[in-house]
């Protein structure tokens, strides 16, 4: 790590915080929560993959079913309320945030390679470009996800008792994590550009000396350097 540039160290630091926040947000059921002011709220909290109800009834009254407790959001029993539980905006939120998490997981592997590779390696610049690009893609995907949920998550047309529902701390972590992906990715791209031009300058500085040696051999064919 000591051989890495300051830009690279800052980029890796941003990525470390970002990946931690994003993974916590991904698995946490606290994206939308009840504010606790209602005595017996039917809805308690929801994340991307888990929802907690407290006596929630199917609103169409086609089935005599009451949902209570915390369950996986794709649990078979929830199929009768999928139209309520999984509206289009929430599916989009799940999809784009999952893309972000996949980018983070790929980047964790890339960060390992980054730590191991020497700066003089022929593939070092390619690694930096790939690392930065994956992070920026993850950032844009995450931005779509959190913007979609932030605009519709606490709306009156989704969870019951909407006036007592608030955006949760896991959503806030997701937003922070997504924002941190951008400086991390941009710094890696900047580092790649710096390394690329540094390598080009080194190649250009070696070419004149090689050309001079060729001229000397042409001018004195019988001369041999000792």
Tab-separated table of C-alpha atoms in Angstrom:
chain	number	residue	atom	x	y	z
A	1	UNK	CA	0.000	0.000	0.000
A	2	UNK	CA	2.887	2.373	0.696
A	3	UNK	CA	3.944	2.168	-2.978
A	4	UNK	CA	0.545	3.440	-4.147
A	5	UNK	CA	0.015	7.100	-4.953
A	6	UNK	CA	-1.939	9.470	-2.726
A	7	UNK	CA	-4.707	9.560	-5.337
A	8	UNK	CA	-4.962	5.777	-5.259
A	9	UNK	CA	-5.052	5.687	-1.471
A	10	UNK	CA	-7.849	8.270	-1.345
A	11	UNK	CA	-9.795	6.360	-4.003
A	12	UNK	CA	-9.429	3.110	-2.066
A	13	UNK	CA	-10.559	4.852	1.128
A	14	UNK	CA	-13.707	6.216	-0.542
A	15	UNK	CA	-14.432	2.781	-1.977
A	16	UNK	CA	-14.002	1.067	1.412
A	17	UNK	CA	-16.552	3.332	3.116
A	18	UNK	CA	-18.888	3.140	0.144
A	19	UNK	CA	-18.871	-0.649	-0.087
A	20	UNK	CA	-19.518	-1.014	3.645
A	21	UNK	CA	-22.512	1.362	3.595
A	22	UNK	CA	-23.978	-0.148	0.416
A	23	UNK	CA	-23.781	-3.743	1.639
A	24	UNK	CA	-25.384	-2.815	4.988
A	25	UNK	CA	-28.178	-0.967	3.167
A	26	UNK	CA	-28.668	-3.901	0.796
A	27	UNK	CA	-29.374	-6.428	3.561
A	28	UNK	CA	-31.112	-4.157	6.079
A	29	UNK	CA	-34.934	-3.983	6.400
A	30	UNK	CA	-34.908	-0.309	7.441
A	31	UNK	CA	-35.474	1.579	4.201
A	32	UNK	CA	-38.964	2.669	5.273
A	33	UNK	CA	-40.099	2.523	8.904
A	34	UNK	CA	-43.068	3.543	11.008
A	35	UNK	CA	-42.424	6.590	13.176
A	36	UNK	CA	-43.706	4.866	16.319
A	37	UNK	CA	-46.433	7.457	16.964
A	38	UNK	CA	-49.252	5.124	15.981
A	39	UNK	CA	-50.430	2.762	18.721
A	40	UNK	CA	-50.888	-0.377	16.599
A	41	UNK	CA	-49.370	0.243	13.168
A	42	UNK	CA	-50.145	-2.382	10.554
A	43	UNK	CA	-46.814	-1.700	8.877
A	44	UNK	CA	-43.515	-1.733	10.790
A	45	UNK	CA	-40.641	-1.578	8.310
A	46	UNK	CA	-39.424	-2.702	4.913
A	47	UNK	CA	-36.089	-3.152	3.171
A	48	UNK	CA	-35.227	-4.379	-0.270
A	49	UNK	CA	-35.751	-8.030	0.681
A	50	UNK	CA	-37.668	-8.132	3.965
A	51	UNK	CA	-40.932	-6.627	5.213
A	52	UNK	CA	-42.445	-6.546	8.702
A	53	UNK	CA	-46.203	-6.275	9.253
A	54	UNK	CA	-48.317	-6.170	12.399
A	55	UNK	CA	-51.786	-7.347	11.464
A	56	UNK	CA	-51.835	-6.158	7.860
A	57	UNK	CA	-54.905	-7.377	5.930
A	58	UNK	CA	-55.228	-7.907	2.199
A	59	UNK	CA	-56.862	-4.673	1.053
A	60	UNK	CA	-59.086	-6.192	-1.643
A	61	UNK	CA	-60.640	-8.526	0.965
A	62	UNK	CA	-60.478	-11.411	-1.473
A	63	UNK	CA	-58.715	-13.544	1.143
A	64	UNK	CA	-59.192	-13.760	4.881
A	65	UNK	CA	-55.474	-13.438	5.585
A	66	UNK	CA	-53.645	-11.324	8.178
A	67	UNK	CA	-49.896	-10.801	7.873
A	68	UNK	CA	-47.842	-10.485	11.016
A	69	UNK	CA	-44.100	-10.660	11.636
A	70	UNK	CA	-41.053	-10.242	9.418
A	71	UNK	CA	-40.772	-12.269	6.231
A	72	UNK	CA	-38.745	-12.459	3.053
A	73	UNK	CA	-40.452	-10.173	0.572
A	74	UNK	CA	-40.858	-12.950	-2.019
A	75	UNK	CA	-42.367	-15.382	0.485
A	76	UNK	CA	-45.007	-17.583	-1.122
A	77	UNK	CA	-47.723	-16.344	1.249
A	78	UNK	CA	-47.248	-12.795	-0.030
A	79	UNK	CA	-48.327	-13.615	-3.592
A	80	UNK	CA	-51.860	-12.334	-2.864
A	81	UNK	CA	-50.516	-8.849	-2.081
A	82	UNK	CA	-47.735	-8.642	-4.685
A	83	UNK	CA	-49.582	-5.842	-6.464
A	84	UNK	CA	-49.357	-3.797	-3.255
A	85	UNK	CA	-46.027	-5.036	-1.939
A	86	UNK	CA	-44.088	-4.873	-5.207
A	87	UNK	CA	-45.144	-1.857	-7.263
A	88	UNK	CA	-43.099	-0.883	-10.294
A	89	UNK	CA	-41.010	1.766	-8.545
A	90	UNK	CA	-39.948	-0.685	-5.826
A	91	UNK	CA	-38.961	-3.365	-8.333
A	92	UNK	CA	-36.863	-0.720	-10.114
A	93	UNK	CA	-35.279	0.202	-6.783
A	94	UNK	CA	-34.391	-3.434	-6.113
A	95	UNK	CA	-33.002	-3.971	-9.609
A	96	UNK	CA	-30.759	-0.913	-9.824
A	97	UNK	CA	-29.455	-1.275	-6.269
A	98	UNK	CA	-28.662	-4.935	-6.979
A	99	UNK	CA	-26.639	-3.806	-10.010
A	100	UNK	CA	-24.770	-1.428	-7.694
A	101	UNK	CA	-24.032	-4.219	-5.224
A	102	UNK	CA	-22.753	-6.427	-8.074
A	103	UNK	CA	-20.426	-3.597	-9.109
A	104	UNK	CA	-19.225	-3.318	-5.511
A	105	UNK	CA	-18.533	-7.063	-5.305
A	106	UNK	CA	-16.602	-6.965	-8.579
A	107	UNK	CA	-14.692	-3.957	-7.281
A	108	UNK	CA	-13.731	-5.772	-4.088
A	109	UNK	CA	-11.945	-8.331	-6.268
A	110	UNK	CA	-10.417	-5.512	-8.343
A	111	UNK	CA	-9.208	-3.809	-5.165
A	112	UNK	CA	-7.365	-7.011	-4.241
A	113	UNK	CA	-5.671	-7.016	-7.643
A	114	UNK	CA	-4.890	-3.324	-7.240
A	115	UNK	CA	-3.122	-3.975	-3.949
A	116	UNK	CA	-1.107	-6.830	-5.403
A	117	UNK	CA	-0.104	-5.408	-8.786
A	118	UNK	CA	3.046	-3.391	-9.214
A	119	UNK	CA	2.802	0.009	-10.860
A	120	UNK	CA	5.227	-1.109	-13.579
A	121	UNK	CA	2.981	-3.990	-14.594
A	122	UNK	CA	1.817	-3.768	-18.215
A	123	UNK	CA	-1.831	-4.261	-17.156
A	124	UNK	CA	-1.771	-1.735	-14.307
A	125	UNK	CA	-3.389	1.089	-16.305
A	126	UNK	CA	-6.052	-1.281	-17.653
A	127	UNK	CA	-6.808	-2.380	-14.099
A	128	UNK	CA	-7.224	1.229	-12.958
A	129	UNK	CA	-9.505	2.041	-15.898
A	130	UNK	CA	-11.633	-1.040	-15.236
A	131	UNK	CA	-11.810	-0.328	-11.506
A	132	UNK	CA	-12.850	3.295	-12.021
A	133	UNK	CA	-15.395	2.470	-14.734
A	134	UNK	CA	-17.104	-0.248	-12.685
A	135	UNK	CA	-17.390	2.112	-9.704
A	136	UNK	CA	-18.886	4.922	-11.785
A	137	UNK	CA	-21.399	2.528	-13.370
A	138	UNK	CA	-22.338	1.308	-9.884
A	139	UNK	CA	-22.713	4.915	-8.763
A	140	UNK	CA	-25.114	5.826	-11.573
A	141	UNK	CA	-27.162	2.679	-11.035
A	142	UNK	CA	-27.334	3.328	-7.298
A	143	UNK	CA	-28.308	6.943	-7.918
A	144	UNK	CA	-31.288	5.822	-10.005
A	145	UNK	CA	-32.265	3.386	-7.248
A	146	UNK	CA	-32.158	5.765	-4.285
A	147	UNK	CA	-33.718	8.620	-6.279
A	148	UNK	CA	-36.639	6.366	-7.253
A	149	UNK	CA	-37.211	5.170	-3.710
A	150	UNK	CA	-36.751	8.626	-2.236
A	151	UNK	CA	-39.418	10.025	-4.554
A	152	UNK	CA	-42.015	7.279	-4.021
A	153	UNK	CA	-41.093	5.297	-0.899
A	154	UNK	CA	-43.066	7.270	1.667
A	155	UNK	CA	-45.939	8.121	-0.662
A	156	UNK	CA	-49.561	7.718	0.340
A	157	UNK	CA	-50.239	5.057	-2.307
A	158	UNK	CA	-47.957	2.338	-0.955
A	159	UNK	CA	-47.664	1.185	2.681
A	160	UNK	CA	-50.570	1.669	5.122
A	161	UNK	CA	-50.621	4.670	7.494
A	162	UNK	CA	-48.382	6.571	5.087
A	163	UNK	CA	-48.489	9.703	7.256
A	164	UNK	CA	-46.663	7.762	9.996
A	165	UNK	CA	-43.984	6.277	7.728
A	166	UNK	CA	-40.493	7.746	7.469
A	167	UNK	CA	-37.428	7.045	5.355
A	168	UNK	CA	-35.127	4.809	7.429
A	169	UNK	CA	-31.442	4.874	8.305
A	170	UNK	CA	-30.583	2.046	5.886
A	171	UNK	CA	-31.782	4.184	2.987
A	172	UNK	CA	-29.578	7.022	4.260
A	173	UNK	CA	-26.569	4.673	4.329
A	174	UNK	CA	-27.396	3.603	0.792
A	175	UNK	CA	-27.444	7.229	-0.378
A	176	UNK	CA	-24.093	7.987	1.277
A	177	UNK	CA	-22.562	4.806	-0.125
A	178	UNK	CA	-23.727	5.605	-3.645
A	179	UNK	CA	-22.354	9.156	-3.427
A	180	UNK	CA	-18.956	7.858	-2.272
A	181	UNK	CA	-18.730	5.609	-5.339
A	182	UNK	CA	-18.336	8.624	-7.627
A	183	UNK	CA	-15.182	10.163	-6.112
A	184	UNK	CA	-13.691	6.669	-5.757
A	185	UNK	CA	-14.282	5.850	-9.409
A	186	UNK	CA	-13.219	9.263	-10.693
A	187	UNK	CA	-9.989	9.185	-8.686
A	188	UNK	CA	-9.094	5.759	-10.096
A	189	UNK	CA	-9.741	7.071	-13.620
A	190	UNK	CA	-7.547	10.099	-12.914
A	191	UNK	CA	-4.816	7.804	-11.596
A	192	UNK	CA	-5.091	5.700	-14.751
A	193	UNK	CA	-4.674	8.798	-16.912
A	194	UNK	CA	-1.640	9.950	-14.915
A	195	UNK	CA	0.010	6.523	-15.166
A	196	UNK	CA	-0.716	6.318	-18.879
A	197	UNK	CA	0.978	9.650	-19.650
A	198	UNK	CA	3.846	8.891	-17.309
A	199	UNK	CA	4.474	5.641	-19.155
A	200	UNK	CA	4.318	7.413	-22.529
A	201	UNK	CA	6.835	9.999	-21.343
A	202	UNK	CA	9.177	7.252	-20.166
A	203	UNK	CA	8.937	5.522	-23.538
A	204	UNK	CA	9.622	8.762	-25.409
A	205	UNK	CA	12.621	9.528	-23.216
A	206	UNK	CA	14.132	6.114	-24.035
A	207	UNK	CA	13.642	6.372	-27.795
A	208	UNK	CA	16.279	9.111	-28.500
A	209	UNK	CA	19.002	7.135	-26.698
A	210	UNK	CA	18.142	4.027	-28.691
A	211	UNK	CA	18.188	6.104	-31.916
A	212	UNK	CA	21.605	7.546	-31.014
A	213	UNK	CA	23.037	4.059	-30.492
A	214	UNK	CA	21.713	3.022	-33.911
A	215	UNK	CA	23.362	6.056	-35.537
A	216	UNK	CA	26.701	5.241	-33.903
A	217	UNK	CA	26.646	1.684	-35.184
A	218	UNK	CA	25.744	2.913	-38.686
A	219	UNK	CA	28.565	5.490	-38.707
A	220	UNK	CA	31.190	3.028	-37.381
A	221	UNK	CA	30.242	-0.432	-38.605
A	222	UNK	CA	33.397	-2.018	-37.296
A	223	UNK	CA	33.240	-0.348	-33.902
A	224	UNK	CA	32.255	-2.506	-30.931
A	225	UNK	CA	31.251	-1.044	-27.606
A	226	UNK	CA	33.162	-2.404	-24.643
